Structures are given as C-alpha cells and as structure tokens.
Amino acid sequence: MKIKEQLSKRSKKEIKQAGSKIKARIVALITDFGTKDHYVGTMKAVMLSINPEIRFVDITHEIFPQNIKQAGYLLWATYKYFRAGTVFVCIVDPGVGSERRMLGVRTKDYIFLAPDNGLLNFVFATDNVLEEIELDENKFRACLPKQISYTFHGRDIFAPVAAYITKGMAISRFGKIVVPRKIKENLFVDSASSSTQACILHIDTFGNIVTNIQPSATEMLERIESVLIGDKLISSKIRYYYEAPDDVPCMLIGSSGLLEVAVKNDNAARILNVTIDSHVEVYWK
C-alpha cells in the first residue's frame, strides 16, 4: 500500500499513538549545524514538502560541534514547556553514516527523533518512555529520497519521518519496537549521591557556567561548601545575578534548577578560563 493511501486510511488509534494532540503539528529542532550553512533550511524544506502545515521552533542550532551532552541538557531544559504532540528532531550526530542506530521515542506527550548516541539519555532518565523504536529505513523506504546521503541523515531520514509523524503516522511504522532502556548512569549530582565529581553541561551566551549539580528544592545551596571549576574554587553564593559583588564568581541556582557559576555583568567562563570540558568538583558540607 502506498504511503499516501496509508495516511488516508490511518485509524484514530494510530493518531493517538503518534502522540496526544498531534494536530499541534509543531516540530522543534536542536542541532549543531549553526545558522551560517544551509543544513537547517534544507531539513525544514523537506518537512514542509510533506506537510506544509508544520510549525517550526528552533530551540538552538548552536550546540558546540559534536557535543552530545550539551544537546541532551538543552533538550531536557526545554521540552516540557512545549505543547503536547510536539515532535523533537535532535541532530548532533558525529557517527552519521556508520552503523549507529537511529531512535524514535514516545512519551505521554511528546515524540523524539535522534541518533542513538546518548543524546536522549536525559529523556530516558527523567520521563516515562512508553515506546522506543529502532528506526529501520527499509520499513519506510518509500518515504525517503532515492539517494540517501551518508553524511546528512537529518535531511534524508529524520526530516521525512518527523513530517509523516505530524500527519498522523505512528512511530511504530518506522522501525522495530524495542524495550525502553533504563539509564543507570547518574546524569545529575546531588547531596544524596555524595559524589564530588561533576561536569559542565552548558555555557550560555552570557558566559554563565551550567553544571550538572542539582541541589534539592529544600536544600538549595545550603549543603554546598564550594565548587572547583578548572583550578578556581568558588564559595560565594547568591540568589540572583545582580546580587553578586562586582568581579566575584558566584554560585546560584539557575532557571533549570541546576547550579551555575556567574559573574555579574561579565563572562564567568572567560574570566575563569574554562570550557565545556573543564573539570568540576563539588564539596558538600
């Protein structure tokens, strides 16, 4: 049966499986493509050619190249603010063209498409995954271009799949159902874990350093003695950026609930000479 016929005969059950309130037709994008090149525009063009009613939200295209951890964090920090039925297309894919798997994941409210490289680990760890699909292009070859690029699966595989999902096709049509994975790794560090090893998840436009340290809502910063970032020990604590003394790196709880290090009216990452790969340790009281 042709894809167009399948779409016209799809059942209400399939539409529900594709994500509740799928008529939102929102596709949210996270990539490391930047905005200088044509990659993002080409993906959008492919999706619009299949479903002209799609509405796009660009979460960011400025992920540090190949930084899967940063992409996973920014997805985690944003996706629950979206309307139910949103399809998230997440392309940070250093293994593109290799035998790495491609995933479709469905939770109660959302669908995620991404390479199987850890990008969706934050979703697996913090949300209830109802369905995990290993995408198999042989099952939906008629949906794809005749020639599939080894270097641009975002355009030739993920974009068409996302577009057909917004038209009501269930993600199970696009591959093999597998048992949803459980993430054993502690993605966040808190006082209960008693761990001192942490990491930087993101450095924002202002130079604020976002870590994976997650104090509880009741403890806030009270249990933290200090944080070592690179070779600098940070012990000053503030509630909001403007509360900080001038030129003093300080700790605070940012809007995502994670510990940040900031310098008022300045760039903490530059002043502390750290990158997203710099060493971080937290010392608990």
PDB file of N, CA and C in Angstrom, residues 134-137 139-140 170-176:
ATOM      1  N   GLU A 134      13.621   1.392  17.134  1.00  0.00           N
ATOM      2  CA  GLU A 134      14.854   1.455  16.358  1.00  0.00           C
ATOM      3  C   GLU A 134      14.459   1.683  14.901  1.00  0.00           C
ATOM      4  N   LEU A 135      14.715   2.883  14.404  1.00  0.00           N
ATOM      5  CA  LEU A 135      14.299   3.210  13.045  1.00  0.00           C
ATOM      6  C   LEU A 135      14.968   2.279  12.045  1.00  0.00           C
ATOM      7  N   ASP A 136      14.181   1.798  11.103  1.00  0.00           N
ATOM      8  CA  ASP A 136      14.668   0.898  10.056  1.00  0.00           C
ATOM      9  C   ASP A 136      14.196   1.449   8.719  1.00  0.00           C
ATOM     10  N   GLU A 137      15.108   2.054   7.988  1.00  0.00           N
ATOM     11  CA  GLU A 137      14.716   2.723   6.745  1.00  0.00           C
ATOM     12  C   GLU A 137      14.101   1.767   5.731  1.00  0.00           C
ATOM     13  N   LYS A 139      11.773  -0.230   6.306  1.00  0.00           N
ATOM     14  CA  LYS A 139      10.342  -0.301   6.576  1.00  0.00           C
ATOM     15  C   LYS A 139       9.584   0.901   6.016  1.00  0.00           C
ATOM     16  N   PHE A 140      10.315   1.974   5.691  1.00  0.00           N
ATOM     17  CA  PHE A 140       9.628   3.157   5.171  1.00  0.00           C
ATOM     18  C   PHE A 140      10.407   3.757   4.001  1.00  0.00           C
ATOM     19  N   ALA A 170       1.996   6.598  13.202  1.00  0.00           N
ATOM     20  CA  ALA A 170       2.593   6.170  14.463  1.00  0.00           C
ATOM     21  C   ALA A 170       4.071   5.868  14.268  1.00  0.00           C
ATOM     22  N   ILE A 171       4.877   6.135  15.289  1.00  0.00           N
ATOM     23  CA  ILE A 171       6.315   5.891  15.143  1.00  0.00           C
ATOM     24  C   ILE A 171       6.617   4.413  14.957  1.00  0.00           C
ATOM     25  N   SER A 172       5.720   3.535  15.396  1.00  0.00           N
ATOM     26  CA  SER A 172       5.953   2.097  15.223  1.00  0.00           C
ATOM     27  C   SER A 172       6.000   1.697  13.754  1.00  0.00           C
ATOM     28  N   ARG A 173       5.452   2.535  12.867  1.00  0.00           N
ATOM     29  CA  ARG A 173       5.511   2.253  11.433  1.00  0.00           C
ATOM     30  C   ARG A 173       6.931   2.386  10.873  1.00  0.00           C
ATOM     31  N   PHE A 174       7.805   3.010  11.637  1.00  0.00           N
ATOM     32  CA  PHE A 174       9.115   3.374  11.096  1.00  0.00           C
ATOM     33  C   PHE A 174      10.256   2.483  11.587  1.00  0.00           C
ATOM     34  N   GLY A 175       9.936   1.388  12.244  1.00  0.00           N
ATOM     35  CA  GLY A 175      11.026   0.537  12.694  1.00  0.00           C
ATOM     36  C   GLY A 175      10.577  -0.559  13.630  1.00  0.00           C
ATOM     37  N   LYS A 176      11.527  -1.058  14.389  1.00  0.00           N
ATOM     38  CA  LYS A 176      11.310  -2.192  15.286  1.00  0.00           C
ATOM     39  C   LYS A 176      11.125  -1.692  16.709  1.00  0.00           C
TER      40      LYS A 176
END
